[in-house]
Amino acid sequence: MTYEVVIIGGGAAGLSAALMLTRARRSVLVVDGAEPRNAPAAHMHNYLSRDGLSPLELLKHGRAEVEGYGGEIVNDEVRGVTKTDDGFAVELSGRTVHAQRLLFATGLVDEVPDVLRARWGRDVFSCPYCHGYEVRDQKLVVFGEEMKVALVRQWSDDVTHVPSVDDVEVEDDRLVAVISNGERVPADALVYSAPVKPRDEFLLALGAETEETMLGPFVRTDAKGRTSVPGVYAAGNVTDPAAIVIVAAAQGAQAAGMINVDLLGLMPAG
């Protein structure tokens, strides 16, 4: 099948883009690997009118809205993406679909150590804007850059910076201490700056250019979501590691508007 737009990634950015494009009466396929970055978190925050909602519930509602306007969503794995004479071919697990334009909203992966994985998104997290209020005035431990300590002190005066995290102690399914260089540090929550890896392998294979960020190289886009590859767009954490959910959704909508204009042949330069 041929679609006007294939969106790879069904998180906030991808679904937001799909909603705008389906309402613009474009034929849209969203391919979702069903591995949202924020799945471990019970709640998401800073999303106006939806603060505290389960991130999975947001995606459930978003999917229903997109499908209500005629968009197609499949849970599948992308095996390859290639440029063709008239667009792009996207190889899925059992078929190949074609698109005039592509939007990558594939996100990133937090490279969390095994010792922390069971607590990730609960009382171990990386974003104090997302989770800090829920642990306000508690004993907080920070692993990562020194500047983050000053940031975390906005939520508590009891903040300890540690040089490593070797293990954690848990009692009654609650973090009680962090082990750092053999020392036990009491903690109600751990702010852990995990390395991140964008899911950008297909973008790079298409030739998308990257730029260096504080968290490593990420695919470069302009303010409209355009990559360096004509017809290929990106939005959300795959291109912006700092984008929280509401920002990723906005980026998806912004890219969708530009894709629609692009399909009309009215794309502004630059």
Short mmCIF file of C-alpha atoms in Angstrom, two decimals:
data_model
loop_
_atom_site.label_atom_id
_atom_site.label_comp_id
_atom_site.label_asym_id
_atom_site.label_seq_id
_atom_site.Cartn_x
_atom_site.Cartn_y
_atom_site.Cartn_z
CA MET A 1 0.00 0.00 0.00
CA THR A 2 0.99 3.59 -0.53
CA TYR A 3 0.32 6.30 2.05
CA GLU A 4 0.91 9.98 1.85
CA VAL A 5 2.67 9.84 5.23
CA VAL A 6 4.13 6.98 7.21
CA ILE A 7 4.92 7.86 10.82
CA ILE A 8 7.40 5.60 12.55
CA GLY A 9 6.74 5.75 16.29
CA GLY A 10 3.42 5.96 18.09
CA GLY A 11 4.25 8.03 21.16
CA ALA A 12 3.13 11.56 21.89
CA ALA A 13 5.01 13.07 18.94
CA GLY A 14 3.90 10.48 16.42
CA LEU A 15 0.24 10.42 17.44
CA SER A 16 0.05 14.20 17.62
CA ALA A 17 1.37 14.40 14.07
CA ALA A 18 -1.02 11.68 12.93
CA LEU A 19 -3.98 13.51 14.45
CA MET A 20 -3.21 16.72 12.59
CA LEU A 21 -2.57 14.94 9.30
CA THR A 22 -5.67 12.75 9.45
CA ARG A 23 -7.77 15.83 10.20
CA ALA A 24 -6.16 17.34 7.08
CA ARG A 25 -7.55 14.29 5.23
CA ARG A 26 -4.15 12.78 4.53
CA SER A 27 -3.69 9.02 4.30
CA VAL A 28 -1.54 8.12 7.31
CA LEU A 29 -0.01 4.95 8.68
CA VAL A 30 1.53 4.94 12.18
CA VAL A 31 3.93 2.08 12.83
CA ASP A 32 4.45 1.59 16.54
CA GLY A 33 6.88 -0.75 18.27
CA ALA A 34 4.88 -0.39 21.51
CA GLU A 35 7.94 0.48 23.61
CA PRO A 36 7.24 3.99 24.95
CA ARG A 37 10.10 5.52 26.91
CA ASN A 38 7.85 6.55 29.81
CA ALA A 39 6.02 3.23 30.16
CA PRO A 40 7.60 2.49 33.59
CA ALA A 41 6.12 5.70 35.04
CA ALA A 42 2.65 5.50 36.58
CA HIS A 43 1.98 9.16 35.87
CA MET A 44 3.15 11.91 33.55
CA HIS A 45 3.30 15.56 34.51
CA ASN A 46 3.45 19.09 33.09
CA TYR A 47 0.93 18.23 30.37
CA LEU A 48 -1.70 20.96 30.64
CA SER A 49 -5.15 19.53 31.56
CA ARG A 50 -3.68 16.00 31.73
CA ASP A 51 -1.25 16.34 34.64
CA GLY A 52 -1.01 13.06 36.54
CA LEU A 53 -2.51 10.94 33.77
CA SER A 54 -0.94 7.57 33.03
CA PRO A 55 1.30 7.93 29.96
CA LEU A 56 -0.18 4.71 28.58
CA GLU A 57 -3.66 6.12 29.03
CA LEU A 58 -2.65 9.20 27.02
CA LEU A 59 -1.50 6.97 24.18
CA LYS A 60 -4.72 4.94 24.37
CA HIS A 61 -6.81 8.09 23.94
CA GLY A 62 -4.48 9.40 21.24
CA ARG A 63 -4.75 6.20 19.23
CA ALA A 64 -8.54 6.30 19.41
CA GLU A 65 -8.58 9.90 18.18
CA VAL A 66 -6.29 9.15 15.24
CA GLU A 67 -8.27 6.07 14.23
CA GLY A 68 -11.50 8.03 14.61
CA TYR A 69 -10.33 10.31 11.79
CA GLY A 70 -9.37 7.39 9.57
CA GLY A 71 -5.70 6.97 10.45
CA GLU A 72 -4.24 3.48 10.48
CA ILE A 73 -2.09 2.28 13.39
CA VAL A 74 -0.20 -1.00 13.44
CA ASN A 75 1.99 -2.55 16.11
CA ASP A 76 4.90 -3.76 14.05
CA GLU A 77 8.65 -3.64 13.67
CA VAL A 78 10.35 -1.62 10.97
CA ARG A 79 13.01 -3.75 9.30
CA GLY A 80 14.33 -1.21 6.83
CA VAL A 81 13.67 2.12 5.12
CA THR A 82 14.88 2.98 1.63
CA LYS A 83 14.54 5.88 -0.78
CA THR A 84 12.60 5.17 -3.98
CA ASP A 85 11.97 7.14 -7.15
CA ASP A 86 8.66 8.47 -5.85
CA GLY A 87 9.15 8.45 -2.08
CA PHE A 88 10.14 5.83 0.43
CA ALA A 89 9.70 2.10 1.04
CA VAL A 90 9.21 0.97 4.64
CA GLU A 91 9.80 -2.72 5.24
CA LEU A 92 7.71 -4.14 8.07
CA SER A 93 7.80 -7.64 9.52
CA GLY A 94 5.42 -9.07 6.94
CA ARG A 95 4.97 -6.50 4.19
CA THR A 96 6.42 -3.38 2.63
CA VAL A 97 4.50 -0.10 2.51
CA HIS A 98 5.28 3.04 0.55
CA ALA A 99 5.14 6.68 1.61
CA GLN A 100 5.49 10.05 -0.02
CA ARG A 101 6.80 11.52 3.24
CA LEU A 102 8.25 10.04 6.42
CA LEU A 103 8.12 11.25 10.00
CA PHE A 104 10.38 9.59 12.55
CA ALA A 105 9.07 9.82 16.11
CA THR A 106 11.02 6.83 17.38
CA GLY A 107 12.24 8.38 20.63
CA LEU A 108 15.26 7.27 22.58
CA VAL A 109 16.36 4.60 25.04
CA ASP A 110 17.52 5.36 28.58
CA GLU A 111 20.51 3.11 29.17
CA VAL A 112 19.64 2.25 32.75
CA PRO A 113 21.88 -0.18 34.68
CA ASP A 114 20.24 -3.49 35.55
CA VAL A 115 20.50 -2.70 39.26
CA LEU A 116 18.19 0.30 38.81
CA ARG A 117 15.80 -0.97 36.16
CA ALA A 118 13.10 -2.22 38.54
CA ARG A 119 12.93 1.21 40.22
CA TRP A 120 13.16 3.30 37.03
CA GLY A 121 10.33 5.77 36.59
CA ARG A 122 9.27 5.25 40.20
CA ASP A 123 11.73 6.39 42.89
CA VAL A 124 14.66 6.40 40.45
CA PHE A 125 14.33 8.89 37.62
CA SER A 126 16.27 11.37 35.48
CA CYS A 127 13.93 14.35 35.09
CA PRO A 128 13.19 16.38 38.25
CA TYR A 129 10.63 18.42 36.32
CA CYS A 130 8.70 15.22 35.68
CA HIS A 131 9.00 13.57 39.11
CA GLY A 132 10.53 16.06 41.54
CA TYR A 133 7.32 17.39 43.04
CA GLU A 134 6.25 13.92 44.12
CA VAL A 135 9.42 13.53 46.25
CA ARG A 136 9.57 17.11 47.53
CA ASP A 137 11.18 17.65 50.96
CA GLN A 138 12.45 14.06 51.04
CA LYS A 139 15.99 12.63 51.12
CA LEU A 140 17.22 12.86 47.53
CA VAL A 141 20.43 11.45 46.08
CA VAL A 142 21.80 12.72 42.77
CA PHE A 143 24.14 10.89 40.43
CA GLY A 144 25.34 12.88 37.45
CA GLU A 145 26.58 16.34 36.67
CA GLU A 146 27.11 18.76 39.56
CA MET A 147 24.77 21.34 38.04
CA LYS A 148 21.87 18.94 38.56
CA VAL A 149 22.36 19.14 42.33
CA ALA A 150 21.48 22.84 42.28
CA LEU A 151 18.42 22.07 40.20
CA VAL A 152 17.23 19.27 42.49
CA ARG A 153 17.55 21.56 45.54
CA GLN A 154 14.45 23.35 44.27
CA TRP A 155 12.47 20.35 45.53
CA SER A 156 14.36 19.49 48.72
CA ASP A 157 17.05 20.82 51.02
CA ASP A 158 18.21 17.27 51.77
CA VAL A 159 20.25 16.49 48.65
CA THR A 160 23.40 14.36 48.44
CA HIS A 161 25.59 14.06 45.36
CA VAL A 162 27.30 10.67 44.87
CA PRO A 163 30.15 9.70 42.52
CA SER A 164 28.70 6.28 41.66
CA VAL A 165 25.70 4.04 42.16
CA ASP A 166 26.73 0.46 42.84
CA ASP A 167 23.50 -0.84 44.34
CA VAL A 168 20.28 0.22 46.02
CA GLU A 169 18.42 -0.95 49.11
CA VAL A 170 14.67 -1.49 48.91
CA GLU A 171 12.23 -2.19 51.73
CA ASP A 172 8.51 -2.84 51.22
CA ASP A 173 8.88 -1.92 47.54
CA ARG A 174 10.37 1.46 48.47
CA LEU A 175 13.87 2.83 47.95
CA VAL A 176 15.61 3.44 51.30
CA ALA A 177 19.31 3.80 50.42
CA VAL A 178 21.88 4.07 47.65
CA ILE A 179 25.24 2.28 47.85
CA SER A 180 28.04 4.43 46.43
CA ASN A 181 31.71 3.38 46.64
CA GLY A 182 30.82 1.06 49.51
CA GLU A 183 29.04 3.79 51.47
CA ARG A 184 25.35 3.55 52.36
CA VAL A 185 23.53 6.81 51.66
CA PRO A 186 19.92 7.02 52.93
CA ALA A 187 17.57 8.00 50.11
CA ASP A 188 13.88 8.28 49.38
CA ALA A 189 14.59 8.85 45.69
CA LEU A 190 17.53 8.79 43.30
CA VAL A 191 17.94 11.28 40.46
CA TYR A 192 20.08 9.35 38.00
CA SER A 193 21.45 10.84 34.78
CA ALA A 194 21.38 7.78 32.55
CA PRO A 195 23.10 7.82 29.17
CA VAL A 196 20.60 7.96 26.33
CA LYS A 197 20.61 6.50 22.84
CA PRO A 198 18.30 7.84 20.12
CA ARG A 199 16.46 5.29 18.00
CA ASP A 200 17.88 6.84 14.85
CA GLU A 201 19.45 3.96 12.92
CA PHE A 202 17.06 4.27 9.95
CA LEU A 203 17.38 8.04 9.90
CA LEU A 204 21.15 7.70 9.74
CA ALA A 205 20.88 5.05 7.03
CA LEU A 206 18.91 7.53 4.92
CA GLY A 207 21.74 10.04 5.35
CA ALA A 208 20.26 12.38 7.96
CA GLU A 209 22.86 14.72 9.41
CA THR A 210 23.46 14.93 13.16
CA GLU A 211 24.60 17.65 15.51
CA GLU A 212 26.36 17.39 18.84
CA THR A 213 24.36 17.93 22.04
CA MET A 214 25.24 17.64 25.72
CA LEU A 215 23.99 14.05 25.51
CA GLY A 216 25.82 13.10 22.33
CA PRO A 217 24.99 13.35 18.61
CA PHE A 218 21.31 13.66 17.66
CA VAL A 219 19.67 14.03 14.26
CA ARG A 220 19.54 17.68 13.28
CA THR A 221 16.22 19.25 12.31
CA ASP A 222 15.12 22.78 11.64
CA ALA A 223 12.34 24.48 13.59
CA LYS A 224 9.80 22.82 11.30
CA GLY A 225 11.00 19.28 11.94
CA ARG A 226 12.78 18.87 8.60
CA THR A 227 15.91 16.75 8.54
CA SER A 228 18.68 17.19 5.99
CA VAL A 229 17.01 14.50 3.83
CA PRO A 230 14.21 15.89 1.62
CA GLY A 231 10.86 14.41 2.57
CA VAL A 232 12.08 13.08 5.91
CA TYR A 233 11.01 14.68 9.19
CA ALA A 234 11.72 13.96 12.85
CA ALA A 235 10.06 15.00 16.10
CA GLY A 236 10.30 14.23 19.80
CA ASN A 237 13.15 12.58 21.67
CA VAL A 238 14.77 11.04 18.59
CA THR A 239 15.95 14.55 17.71
CA ASP A 240 15.49 16.45 20.98
CA PRO A 241 16.55 14.55 24.13
CA ALA A 242 15.19 17.30 26.41
CA ALA A 243 11.64 17.19 25.05
CA ILE A 244 9.11 16.25 27.74
CA VAL A 245 5.79 14.74 26.65
CA ILE A 246 3.96 17.98 25.95
CA VAL A 247 6.92 19.36 23.99
CA ALA A 248 7.20 16.16 21.94
CA ALA A 249 3.49 16.38 21.12
CA ALA A 250 3.92 19.99 20.01
CA GLN A 251 6.89 19.07 17.84
CA GLY A 252 4.82 16.33 16.20
CA ALA A 253 2.04 18.79 15.40
CA GLN A 254 4.56 21.31 14.05
CA ALA A 255 6.15 18.72 11.78
CA ALA A 256 2.73 17.53 10.59
CA GLY A 257 1.78 21.02 9.51
CA MET A 258 4.97 21.33 7.50
CA ILE A 259 4.50 17.87 5.94
CA ASN A 260 1.04 18.86 4.77
CA VAL A 261 2.39 22.05 3.20
CA ASP A 262 5.22 20.04 1.67
CA LEU A 263 2.75 17.63 0.04
CA LEU A 264 0.96 20.64 -1.45
CA GLY A 265 4.23 21.76 -3.03
CA LEU A 266 4.22 24.94 -1.00
CA MET A 267 7.16 24.26 1.32
CA PRO A 268 8.96 27.48 2.34
CA ALA A 269 12.71 27.52 1.86
CA GLY A 270 15.20 27.37 4.73
#
